[in-house]
JSON list of C-alpha atoms in Angstrom, two decimals:
[
{"chain": "B", "resi": 1, "resn": "GLN", "atom": "CA", "xyz": [64.75, 98.45, 76.70]},
{"chain": "B", "resi": 2, "resn": "LYS", "atom": "CA", "xyz": [65.32, 102.17, 76.41]},
{"chain": "B", "resi": 3, "resn": "GLU", "atom": "CA", "xyz": [65.04, 104.09, 79.65]},
{"chain": "B", "resi": 4, "resn": "VAL", "atom": "CA", "xyz": [62.45, 106.61, 78.47]},
{"chain": "B", "resi": 5, "resn": "GLU", "atom": "CA", "xyz": [60.43, 106.00, 75.34]},
{"chain": "B", "resi": 6, "resn": "GLN", "atom": "CA", "xyz": [58.22, 108.33, 73.41]},
{"chain": "B", "resi": 7, "resn": "ASN", "atom": "CA", "xyz": [56.56, 108.03, 70.04]},
{"chain": "B", "resi": 8, "resn": "SER", "atom": "CA", "xyz": [58.57, 110.37, 67.82]},
{"chain": "B", "resi": 9, "resn": "GLY", "atom": "CA", "xyz": [55.53, 111.39, 65.79]},
{"chain": "B", "resi": 10, "resn": "PRO", "atom": "CA", "xyz": [54.76, 113.62, 64.16]},
{"chain": "B", "resi": 11, "resn": "LEU", "atom": "CA", "xyz": [51.42, 113.71, 65.88]},
{"chain": "B", "resi": 12, "resn": "SER", "atom": "CA", "xyz": [48.94, 115.84, 64.00]},
{"chain": "B", "resi": 13, "resn": "VAL", "atom": "CA", "xyz": [45.73, 117.06, 65.61]},
{"chain": "B", "resi": 14, "resn": "PRO", "atom": "CA", "xyz": [43.19, 119.62, 64.42]},
{"chain": "B", "resi": 15, "resn": "GLU", "atom": "CA", "xyz": [42.86, 122.91, 66.25]},
{"chain": "B", "resi": 16, "resn": "GLY", "atom": "CA", "xyz": [40.57, 122.58, 69.25]},
{"chain": "B", "resi": 17, "resn": "ALA", "atom": "CA", "xyz": [41.13, 118.86, 69.69]},
{"chain": "B", "resi": 18, "resn": "ILE", "atom": "CA", "xyz": [42.83, 117.06, 72.56]},
{"chain": "B", "resi": 19, "resn": "ALA", "atom": "CA", "xyz": [46.45, 116.11, 71.94]},
{"chain": "B", "resi": 20, "resn": "SER", "atom": "CA", "xyz": [47.63, 113.05, 73.86]},
{"chain": "B", "resi": 21, "resn": "LEU", "atom": "CA", "xyz": [51.35, 112.50, 74.30]},
{"chain": "B", "resi": 22, "resn": "ASN", "atom": "CA", "xyz": [52.65, 109.34, 75.88]},
{"chain": "B", "resi": 23, "resn": "CYS", "atom": "CA", "xyz": [55.84, 108.24, 77.61]},
{"chain": "B", "resi": 24, "resn": "THR", "atom": "CA", "xyz": [56.97, 104.98, 79.18]},
{"chain": "B", "resi": 25, "resn": "TYR", "atom": "CA", "xyz": [59.95, 104.46, 81.43]},
{"chain": "B", "resi": 26, "resn": "SER", "atom": "CA", "xyz": [61.94, 101.47, 82.58]},
{"chain": "B", "resi": 27, "resn": "ASP", "atom": "CA", "xyz": [63.24, 102.42, 86.05]},
{"chain": "B", "resi": 28, "resn": "ARG", "atom": "CA", "xyz": [60.48, 101.43, 88.46]},
{"chain": "B", "resi": 29, "resn": "GLY", "atom": "CA", "xyz": [62.16, 103.42, 91.23]},
{"chain": "B", "resi": 30, "resn": "SER", "atom": "CA", "xyz": [61.75, 106.75, 89.45]},
{"chain": "B", "resi": 31, "resn": "GLN", "atom": "CA", "xyz": [59.91, 109.25, 91.58]},
{"chain": "B", "resi": 32, "resn": "SER", "atom": "CA", "xyz": [59.21, 112.37, 89.57]},
{"chain": "B", "resi": 33, "resn": "PHE", "atom": "CA", "xyz": [58.44, 113.08, 85.95]},
{"chain": "B", "resi": 34, "resn": "PHE", "atom": "CA", "xyz": [58.63, 116.13, 83.78]},
{"chain": "B", "resi": 35, "resn": "TRP", "atom": "CA", "xyz": [57.21, 117.40, 80.52]},
{"chain": "B", "resi": 36, "resn": "TYR", "atom": "CA", "xyz": [59.03, 120.00, 78.46]},
{"chain": "B", "resi": 37, "resn": "ARG", "atom": "CA", "xyz": [58.01, 121.89, 75.36]},
{"chain": "B", "resi": 38, "resn": "GLN", "atom": "CA", "xyz": [60.68, 122.79, 72.83]},
{"chain": "B", "resi": 39, "resn": "TYR", "atom": "CA", "xyz": [59.93, 125.01, 69.89]},
{"chain": "B", "resi": 40, "resn": "SER", "atom": "CA", "xyz": [62.13, 124.56, 66.84]},
{"chain": "B", "resi": 41, "resn": "GLY", "atom": "CA", "xyz": [65.47, 126.26, 67.39]},
{"chain": "B", "resi": 42, "resn": "LYS", "atom": "CA", "xyz": [64.66, 127.16, 71.01]},
{"chain": "B", "resi": 43, "resn": "SER", "atom": "CA", "xyz": [65.50, 125.90, 74.47]},
{"chain": "B", "resi": 44, "resn": "PRO", "atom": "CA", "xyz": [63.35, 123.38, 76.32]},
{"chain": "B", "resi": 45, "resn": "GLU", "atom": "CA", "xyz": [60.76, 124.86, 78.66]},
{"chain": "B", "resi": 46, "resn": "LEU", "atom": "CA", "xyz": [59.44, 123.00, 81.70]},
{"chain": "B", "resi": 47, "resn": "ILE", "atom": "CA", "xyz": [55.65, 122.94, 81.47]},
{"chain": "B", "resi": 48, "resn": "MET", "atom": "CA", "xyz": [54.54, 120.21, 83.88]},
{"chain": "B", "resi": 49, "resn": "PHE", "atom": "CA", "xyz": [55.89, 117.95, 86.58]},
{"chain": "B", "resi": 50, "resn": "ILE", "atom": "CA", "xyz": [54.19, 115.15, 88.46]},
{"chain": "B", "resi": 51, "resn": "TYR", "atom": "CA", "xyz": [55.21, 112.77, 91.22]},
{"chain": "B", "resi": 52, "resn": "SER", "atom": "CA", "xyz": [51.96, 111.28, 92.50]},
{"chain": "B", "resi": 53, "resn": "ASN", "atom": "CA", "xyz": [49.83, 108.71, 90.73]},
{"chain": "B", "resi": 54, "resn": "GLY", "atom": "CA", "xyz": [46.83, 110.22, 89.05]},
{"chain": "B", "resi": 55, "resn": "ASP", "atom": "CA", "xyz": [46.19, 113.46, 87.23]},
{"chain": "B", "resi": 56, "resn": "LYS", "atom": "CA", "xyz": [47.62, 116.91, 87.64]},
{"chain": "B", "resi": 57, "resn": "GLU", "atom": "CA", "xyz": [46.01, 119.80, 85.81]},
{"chain": "B", "resi": 58, "resn": "ASP", "atom": "CA", "xyz": [47.43, 123.21, 84.92]},
{"chain": "B", "resi": 59, "resn": "GLY", "atom": "CA", "xyz": [45.34, 125.25, 82.56]},
{"chain": "B", "resi": 60, "resn": "ARG", "atom": "CA", "xyz": [44.94, 123.36, 79.30]},
{"chain": "B", "resi": 61, "resn": "PHE", "atom": "CA", "xyz": [47.57, 120.81, 80.30]},
{"chain": "B", "resi": 62, "resn": "THR", "atom": "CA", "xyz": [46.98, 117.61, 82.27]},
{"chain": "B", "resi": 63, "resn": "ALA", "atom": "CA", "xyz": [49.76, 115.26, 83.25]},
{"chain": "B", "resi": 64, "resn": "GLN", "atom": "CA", "xyz": [48.84, 111.71, 84.12]},
{"chain": "B", "resi": 65, "resn": "LEU", "atom": "CA", "xyz": [51.03, 109.24, 85.99]},
{"chain": "B", "resi": 66, "resn": "ASN", "atom": "CA", "xyz": [50.60, 105.52, 86.47]},
{"chain": "B", "resi": 67, "resn": "LYS", "atom": "CA", "xyz": [53.63, 104.15, 88.32]},
{"chain": "B", "resi": 68, "resn": "ALA", "atom": "CA", "xyz": [52.36, 100.56, 88.24]},
{"chain": "B", "resi": 69, "resn": "SER", "atom": "CA", "xyz": [52.30, 100.67, 84.44]},
{"chain": "B", "resi": 70, "resn": "GLN", "atom": "CA", "xyz": [55.37, 102.94, 84.28]},
{"chain": "B", "resi": 71, "resn": "TYR", "atom": "CA", "xyz": [53.50, 105.33, 82.09]},
{"chain": "B", "resi": 72, "resn": "VAL", "atom": "CA", "xyz": [53.27, 109.11, 81.96]},
{"chain": "B", "resi": 73, "resn": "SER", "atom": "CA", "xyz": [51.12, 111.12, 79.61]},
{"chain": "B", "resi": 74, "resn": "LEU", "atom": "CA", "xyz": [50.44, 114.73, 78.77]},
{"chain": "B", "resi": 75, "resn": "LEU", "atom": "CA", "xyz": [47.05, 115.88, 77.52]},
{"chain": "B", "resi": 76, "resn": "ILE", "atom": "CA", "xyz": [46.66, 119.24, 75.86]},
{"chain": "B", "resi": 77, "resn": "ARG", "atom": "CA", "xyz": [43.04, 120.34, 75.65]},
{"chain": "B", "resi": 78, "resn": "ASP", "atom": "CA", "xyz": [41.75, 122.81, 73.07]},
{"chain": "B", "resi": 79, "resn": "SER", "atom": "CA", "xyz": [44.97, 122.49, 71.10]},
{"chain": "B", "resi": 80, "resn": "GLN", "atom": "CA", "xyz": [46.18, 125.66, 69.41]},
{"chain": "B", "resi": 81, "resn": "PRO", "atom": "CA", "xyz": [48.61, 126.11, 66.51]},
{"chain": "B", "resi": 82, "resn": "SER", "atom": "CA", "xyz": [50.96, 127.73, 69.05]},
{"chain": "B", "resi": 83, "resn": "ASP", "atom": "CA", "xyz": [51.17, 124.32, 70.78]},
{"chain": "B", "resi": 84, "resn": "SER", "atom": "CA", "xyz": [53.02, 122.94, 67.74]},
{"chain": "B", "resi": 85, "resn": "ALA", "atom": "CA", "xyz": [56.38, 121.93, 69.15]},
{"chain": "B", "resi": 86, "resn": "THR", "atom": "CA", "xyz": [58.38, 118.93, 70.28]},
{"chain": "B", "resi": 87, "resn": "TYR", "atom": "CA", "xyz": [57.37, 117.63, 73.71]},
{"chain": "B", "resi": 88, "resn": "LEU", "atom": "CA", "xyz": [60.03, 115.96, 75.82]},
{"chain": "B", "resi": 89, "resn": "CYS", "atom": "CA", "xyz": [59.31, 113.55, 78.65]},
{"chain": "B", "resi": 90, "resn": "ALA", "atom": "CA", "xyz": [61.94, 113.27, 81.39]},
{"chain": "B", "resi": 91, "resn": "VAL", "atom": "CA", "xyz": [62.31, 110.92, 84.31]},
{"chain": "B", "resi": 92, "resn": "ASN", "atom": "CA", "xyz": [64.11, 111.92, 87.50]},
{"chain": "B", "resi": 93, "resn": "LYS", "atom": "CA", "xyz": [66.47, 109.25, 88.79]},
{"chain": "B", "resi": 94, "resn": "GLY", "atom": "CA", "xyz": [67.27, 111.25, 91.88]},
{"chain": "B", "resi": 95, "resn": "GLY", "atom": "CA", "xyz": [65.28, 112.04, 94.98]},
{"chain": "B", "resi": 96, "resn": "ALA", "atom": "CA", "xyz": [62.95, 114.91, 95.71]},
{"chain": "B", "resi": 97, "resn": "GLY", "atom": "CA", "xyz": [64.37, 118.26, 94.69]},
{"chain": "B", "resi": 98, "resn": "SER", "atom": "CA", "xyz": [66.93, 116.78, 92.33]},
{"chain": "B", "resi": 99, "resn": "TYR", "atom": "CA", "xyz": [67.16, 116.99, 88.56]},
{"chain": "B", "resi": 100, "resn": "GLN", "atom": "CA", "xyz": [69.03, 113.83, 87.56]},
{"chain": "B", "resi": 101, "resn": "LEU", "atom": "CA", "xyz": [67.06, 113.64, 84.37]},
{"chain": "B", "resi": 102, "resn": "THR", "atom": "CA", "xyz": [66.86, 111.09, 81.59]},
{"chain": "B", "resi": 103, "resn": "PHE", "atom": "CA", "xyz": [64.93, 112.34, 78.59]},
{"chain": "B", "resi": 104, "resn": "GLY", "atom": "CA", "xyz": [62.94, 110.65, 75.91]},
{"chain": "B", "resi": 105, "resn": "LYS", "atom": "CA", "xyz": [63.66, 111.66, 72.34]},
{"chain": "B", "resi": 106, "resn": "GLY", "atom": "CA", "xyz": [60.52, 113.72, 72.12]},
{"chain": "B", "resi": 107, "resn": "THR", "atom": "CA", "xyz": [57.24, 113.72, 70.25]},
{"chain": "B", "resi": 108, "resn": "LYS", "atom": "CA", "xyz": [56.69, 116.32, 67.57]},
{"chain": "B", "resi": 109, "resn": "LEU", "atom": "CA", "xyz": [53.19, 117.77, 67.75]},
{"chain": "B", "resi": 110, "resn": "SER", "atom": "CA", "xyz": [51.59, 119.62, 64.88]},
{"chain": "B", "resi": 111, "resn": "VAL", "atom": "CA", "xyz": [48.28, 121.41, 65.47]},
{"chain": "B", "resi": 112, "resn": "ILE", "atom": "CA", "xyz": [46.50, 122.01, 62.18]},
{"chain": "B", "resi": 113, "resn": "PRO", "atom": "CA", "xyz": [44.39, 125.21, 61.94]},
{"chain": "Q", "resi": 1, "resn": "GLU", "atom": "CA", "xyz": [63.57, 138.69, 84.95]},
{"chain": "Q", "resi": 2, "resn": "ALA", "atom": "CA", "xyz": [64.70, 135.09, 85.43]},
{"chain": "Q", "resi": 3, "resn": "GLN", "atom": "CA", "xyz": [67.63, 134.54, 83.15]},
{"chain": "Q", "resi": 4, "resn": "VAL", "atom": "CA", "xyz": [70.22, 131.92, 82.27]},
{"chain": "Q", "resi": 5, "resn": "THR", "atom": "CA", "xyz": [72.97, 133.16, 80.00]},
{"chain": "Q", "resi": 6, "resn": "GLN", "atom": "CA", "xyz": [75.47, 131.12, 78.04]},
{"chain": "Q", "resi": 7, "resn": "ASN", "atom": "CA", "xyz": [78.53, 132.24, 76.18]},
{"chain": "Q", "resi": 8, "resn": "PRO", "atom": "CA", "xyz": [79.49, 131.86, 73.47]},
{"chain": "Q", "resi": 9, "resn": "ARG", "atom": "CA", "xyz": [76.30, 131.09, 71.57]},
{"chain": "Q", "resi": 10, "resn": "TYR", "atom": "CA", "xyz": [78.18, 129.69, 68.61]},
{"chain": "Q", "resi": 11, "resn": "LEU", "atom": "CA", "xyz": [81.69, 128.28, 68.49]},
{"chain": "Q", "resi": 12, "resn": "ILE", "atom": "CA", "xyz": [83.72, 126.56, 65.82]},
{"chain": "Q", "resi": 13, "resn": "THR", "atom": "CA", "xyz": [86.99, 125.13, 67.05]},
{"chain": "Q", "resi": 14, "resn": "VAL", "atom": "CA", "xyz": [89.57, 122.51, 66.20]},
{"chain": "Q", "resi": 15, "resn": "THR", "atom": "CA", "xyz": [90.31, 119.18, 67.79]},
{"chain": "Q", "resi": 16, "resn": "GLY", "atom": "CA", "xyz": [92.34, 119.45, 70.97]},
{"chain": "Q", "resi": 17, "resn": "LYS", "atom": "CA", "xyz": [91.99, 123.18, 71.61]},
{"chain": "Q", "resi": 18, "resn": "LYS", "atom": "CA", "xyz": [90.72, 123.68, 75.15]},
{"chain": "Q", "resi": 19, "resn": "LEU", "atom": "CA", "xyz": [87.52, 125.68, 75.48]},
{"chain": "Q", "resi": 20, "resn": "THR", "atom": "CA", "xyz": [85.12, 126.83, 78.16]},
{"chain": "Q", "resi": 21, "resn": "VAL", "atom": "CA", "xyz": [81.43, 127.53, 77.80]},
{"chain": "Q", "resi": 22, "resn": "THR", "atom": "CA", "xyz": [80.16, 129.80, 80.52]},
{"chain": "Q", "resi": 23, "resn": "CYS", "atom": "CA", "xyz": [76.76, 129.65, 82.19]},
{"chain": "Q", "resi": 24, "resn": "SER", "atom": "CA", "xyz": [75.35, 132.17, 84.61]},
{"chain": "Q", "resi": 25, "resn": "GLN", "atom": "CA", "xyz": [71.97, 132.47, 86.37]},
{"chain": "Q", "resi": 26, "resn": "ASN", "atom": "CA", "xyz": [70.36, 135.33, 88.28]},
{"chain": "Q", "resi": 27, "resn": "MET", "atom": "CA", "xyz": [67.76, 133.39, 90.29]},
{"chain": "Q", "resi": 28, "resn": "ASN", "atom": "CA", "xyz": [69.93, 132.29, 93.23]},
{"chain": "Q", "resi": 29, "resn": "HIS", "atom": "CA", "xyz": [69.20, 128.67, 92.33]},
{"chain": "Q", "resi": 30, "resn": "GLU", "atom": "CA", "xyz": [71.22, 125.98, 94.04]},
{"chain": "Q", "resi": 31, "resn": "TYR", "atom": "CA", "xyz": [70.95, 123.44, 91.23]},
{"chain": "Q", "resi": 32, "resn": "MET", "atom": "CA", "xyz": [72.59, 123.78, 87.84]},
{"chain": "Q", "resi": 33, "resn": "SER", "atom": "CA", "xyz": [73.07, 121.29, 85.01]},
{"chain": "Q", "resi": 34, "resn": "TRP", "atom": "CA", "xyz": [74.62, 120.87, 81.60]},
{"chain": "Q", "resi": 35, "resn": "TYR", "atom": "CA", "xyz": [73.00, 118.97, 78.75]},
{"chain": "Q", "resi": 36, "resn": "ARG", "atom": "CA", "xyz": [73.83, 118.18, 75.18]},
{"chain": "Q", "resi": 37, "resn": "GLN", "atom": "CA", "xyz": [71.26, 117.66, 72.47]},
{"chain": "Q", "resi": 38, "resn": "ASP", "atom": "CA", "xyz": [71.97, 115.61, 69.37]},
{"chain": "Q", "resi": 39, "resn": "PRO", "atom": "CA", "xyz": [69.66, 114.55, 66.53]},
{"chain": "Q", "resi": 40, "resn": "GLY", "atom": "CA", "xyz": [68.40, 111.04, 67.12]},
{"chain": "Q", "resi": 41, "resn": "LEU", "atom": "CA", "xyz": [69.82, 110.92, 70.64]},
{"chain": "Q", "resi": 42, "resn": "GLY", "atom": "CA", "xyz": [67.77, 113.58, 72.34]},
{"chain": "Q", "resi": 43, "resn": "LEU", "atom": "CA", "xyz": [68.76, 115.60, 75.35]},
{"chain": "Q", "resi": 44, "resn": "ARG", "atom": "CA", "xyz": [71.34, 114.02, 77.66]},
{"chain": "Q", "resi": 45, "resn": "GLN", "atom": "CA", "xyz": [72.66, 115.25, 80.98]},
{"chain": "Q", "resi": 46, "resn": "ILE", "atom": "CA", "xyz": [76.42, 115.79, 81.17]},
{"chain": "Q", "resi": 47, "resn": "TYR", "atom": "CA", "xyz": [77.00, 117.08, 84.71]},
{"chain": "Q", "resi": 48, "resn": "TYR", "atom": "CA", "xyz": [74.95, 118.60, 87.46]},
{"chain": "Q", "resi": 49, "resn": "SER", "atom": "CA", "xyz": [75.67, 120.59, 90.60]},
{"chain": "Q", "resi": 50, "resn": "MET", "atom": "CA", "xyz": [73.50, 120.71, 93.70]},
{"chain": "Q", "resi": 51, "resn": "ASN", "atom": "CA", "xyz": [75.38, 123.62, 95.22]},
{"chain": "Q", "resi": 52, "resn": "VAL", "atom": "CA", "xyz": [78.74, 125.38, 95.36]},
{"chain": "Q", "resi": 53, "resn": "GLU", "atom": "CA", "xyz": [81.61, 122.88, 95.23]},
{"chain": "Q", "resi": 54, "resn": "VAL", "atom": "CA", "xyz": [79.15, 119.96, 94.79]},
{"chain": "Q", "resi": 55, "resn": "THR", "atom": "CA", "xyz": [79.11, 118.42, 91.33]},
{"chain": "Q", "resi": 56, "resn": "ASP", "atom": "CA", "xyz": [78.32, 114.99, 89.96]},
{"chain": "Q", "resi": 57, "resn": "LYS", "atom": "CA", "xyz": [78.29, 113.13, 86.67]},
{"chain": "Q", "resi": 58, "resn": "GLY", "atom": "CA", "xyz": [75.24, 112.79, 84.52]},
{"chain": "Q", "resi": 59, "resn": "ASP", "atom": "CA", "xyz": [74.76, 110.22, 81.79]},
{"chain": "Q", "resi": 60, "resn": "VAL", "atom": "CA", "xyz": [77.48, 111.40, 79.38]},
{"chain": "Q", "resi": 61, "resn": "PRO", "atom": "CA", "xyz": [80.33, 113.03, 81.36]},
{"chain": "Q", "resi": 62, "resn": "GLU", "atom": "CA", "xyz": [83.27, 111.68, 79.35]},
{"chain": "Q", "resi": 63, "resn": "GLY", "atom": "CA", "xyz": [85.42, 114.43, 77.89]},
{"chain": "Q", "resi": 64, "resn": "TYR", "atom": "CA", "xyz": [83.90, 117.20, 80.01]},
{"chain": "Q", "resi": 65, "resn": "LYS", "atom": "CA", "xyz": [84.76, 118.95, 83.25]},
{"chain": "Q", "resi": 66, "resn": "VAL", "atom": "CA", "xyz": [82.79, 121.38, 85.35]},
{"chain": "Q", "resi": 67, "resn": "SER", "atom": "CA", "xyz": [83.38, 123.55, 88.35]},
{"chain": "Q", "resi": 68, "resn": "ARG", "atom": "CA", "xyz": [81.06, 125.40, 90.72]},
{"chain": "Q", "resi": 69, "resn": "LYS", "atom": "CA", "xyz": [83.00, 127.98, 92.65]},
{"chain": "Q", "resi": 70, "resn": "GLU", "atom": "CA", "xyz": [80.18, 130.49, 92.81]},
{"chain": "Q", "resi": 71, "resn": "LYS", "atom": "CA", "xyz": [76.47, 129.87, 93.10]},
{"chain": "Q", "resi": 72, "resn": "ARG", "atom": "CA", "xyz": [75.58, 131.81, 89.96]},
{"chain": "Q", "resi": 73, "resn": "ASN", "atom": "CA", "xyz": [78.18, 130.30, 87.59]},
{"chain": "Q", "resi": 74, "resn": "PHE", "atom": "CA", "xyz": [78.64, 126.79, 86.25]},
{"chain": "Q", "resi": 75, "resn": "PRO", "atom": "CA", "xyz": [81.17, 126.64, 83.40]},
{"chain": "Q", "resi": 76, "resn": "LEU", "atom": "CA", "xyz": [81.58, 123.61, 81.14]},
{"chain": "Q", "resi": 77, "resn": "ILE", "atom": "CA", "xyz": [85.15, 122.82, 80.18]},
{"chain": "Q", "resi": 78, "resn": "LEU", "atom": "CA", "xyz": [86.29, 120.75, 77.23]},
{"chain": "Q", "resi": 79, "resn": "GLU", "atom": "CA", "xyz": [90.00, 120.23, 77.77]},
{"chain": "Q", "resi": 80, "resn": "SER", "atom": "CA", "xyz": [90.65, 118.42, 74.50]},
{"chain": "Q", "resi": 81, "resn": "PRO", "atom": "CA", "xyz": [87.56, 118.69, 72.28]},
{"chain": "Q", "resi": 82, "resn": "SER", "atom": "CA", "xyz": [86.93, 116.01, 69.68]},
{"chain": "Q", "resi": 83, "resn": "PRO", "atom": "CA", "xyz": [84.55, 115.97, 66.70]},
{"chain": "Q", "resi": 84, "resn": "ASN", "atom": "CA", "xyz": [82.10, 113.73, 68.59]},
{"chain": "Q", "resi": 85, "resn": "GLN", "atom": "CA", "xyz": [81.54, 116.63, 70.98]},
{"chain": "Q", "resi": 86, "resn": "THR", "atom": "CA", "xyz": [79.99, 118.65, 68.18]},
{"chain": "Q", "resi": 87, "resn": "SER", "atom": "CA", "xyz": [76.56, 119.31, 69.60]},
{"chain": "Q", "resi": 88, "resn": "LEU", "atom": "CA", "xyz": [74.05, 121.82, 70.94]},
{"chain": "Q", "resi": 89, "resn": "TYR", "atom": "CA", "xyz": [74.71, 122.47, 74.62]},
{"chain": "Q", "resi": 90, "resn": "PHE", "atom": "CA", "xyz": [72.22, 123.75, 77.16]},
{"chain": "Q", "resi": 91, "resn": "CYS", "atom": "CA", "xyz": [72.81, 124.94, 80.67]},
{"chain": "Q", "resi": 92, "resn": "ALA", "atom": "CA", "xyz": [69.88, 124.84, 83.10]},
{"chain": "Q", "resi": 93, "resn": "SER", "atom": "CA", "xyz": [69.25, 126.39, 86.47]},
{"chain": "Q", "resi": 94, "resn": "SER", "atom": "CA", "xyz": [66.77, 124.89, 88.90]},
{"chain": "Q", "resi": 95, "resn": "SER", "atom": "CA", "xyz": [65.26, 125.34, 92.32]},
{"chain": "Q", "resi": 96, "resn": "ILE", "atom": "CA", "xyz": [65.38, 122.51, 94.83]},
{"chain": "Q", "resi": 97, "resn": "PHE", "atom": "CA", "xyz": [62.12, 122.98, 96.66]},
{"chain": "Q", "resi": 98, "resn": "THR", "atom": "CA", "xyz": [60.95, 119.43, 97.06]},
{"chain": "Q", "resi": 99, "resn": "SER", "atom": "CA", "xyz": [57.31, 120.03, 96.24]},
{"chain": "Q", "resi": 100, "resn": "GLU", "atom": "CA", "xyz": [57.67, 122.51, 93.42]},
{"chain": "Q", "resi": 101, "resn": "TYR", "atom": "CA", "xyz": [60.04, 122.16, 90.51]},
{"chain": "Q", "resi": 102, "resn": "GLU", "atom": "CA", "xyz": [61.25, 125.23, 88.66]},
{"chain": "Q", "resi": 103, "resn": "GLN", "atom": "CA", "xyz": [63.82, 125.00, 85.90]},
{"chain": "Q", "resi": 104, "resn": "TYR", "atom": "CA", "xyz": [65.08, 127.41, 83.28]},
{"chain": "Q", "resi": 105, "resn": "PHE", "atom": "CA", "xyz": [67.30, 126.64, 80.32]},
{"chain": "Q", "resi": 106, "resn": "GLY", "atom": "CA", "xyz": [69.83, 128.91, 78.74]},
{"chain": "Q", "resi": 107, "resn": "PRO", "atom": "CA", "xyz": [69.61, 129.78, 75.03]},
{"chain": "Q", "resi": 108, "resn": "GLY", "atom": "CA", "xyz": [72.07, 127.09, 73.99]},
{"chain": "Q", "resi": 109, "resn": "THR", "atom": "CA", "xyz": [75.61, 126.98, 72.62]},
{"chain": "Q", "resi": 110, "resn": "ARG", "atom": "CA", "xyz": [76.15, 125.40, 69.25]},
{"chain": "Q", "resi": 111, "resn": "LEU", "atom": "CA", "xyz": [79.62, 123.88, 69.19]},
{"chain": "Q", "resi": 112, "resn": "THR", "atom": "CA", "xyz": [81.36, 122.52, 66.13]},
{"chain": "Q", "resi": 113, "resn": "VAL", "atom": "CA", "xyz": [84.67, 120.70, 66.53]},
{"chain": "Q", "resi": 114, "resn": "THR", "atom": "CA", "xyz": [86.57, 120.11, 63.31]}
]
């Protein structure tokens, strides 16, 4: 089983819809989880992190964590064409404040105007 | 302005010729990391450093060396590059506040080893 799995997509959603991006991980001891956005030809950008079960909201983004199911998701509300990018899920193998990250291969999101 | 710089941005070299990719940050972050990104394999951590003189291996350290003599700099050294090290390399700088994560990536270095 791969350590961090994401559906590679592409995931296409119409403008204004909710985009739902999913990630599963294998290390049950993982403590913190990250979502990055990477535009084509650009560097990854950290957009959300979460370490407690439940939801965490930041603007149009909501990260959801279910440690029992080893599942992390990212919801993007009111999707805009500018959200079209590859979204990377990462799992932190280290303790609090560390960045010992294992990444999924990313999900490509396309928001259709 | 928060900034992570990498040099060079593009490099074509030959097998076995030692090279160094520099990384510098202006945010006084303790934590710095190197990653490589390859099609089909995603982003993988090479080395990380929690502070000056403290470094540790990531998931794919073979063939790489790092040093952290100053807080702001974290160079990646390929002592004998091979074609399988052809990749896109990113340096990242991060804070270590335990309740808030902040991380910035450099612009990337595209390395080709022939």
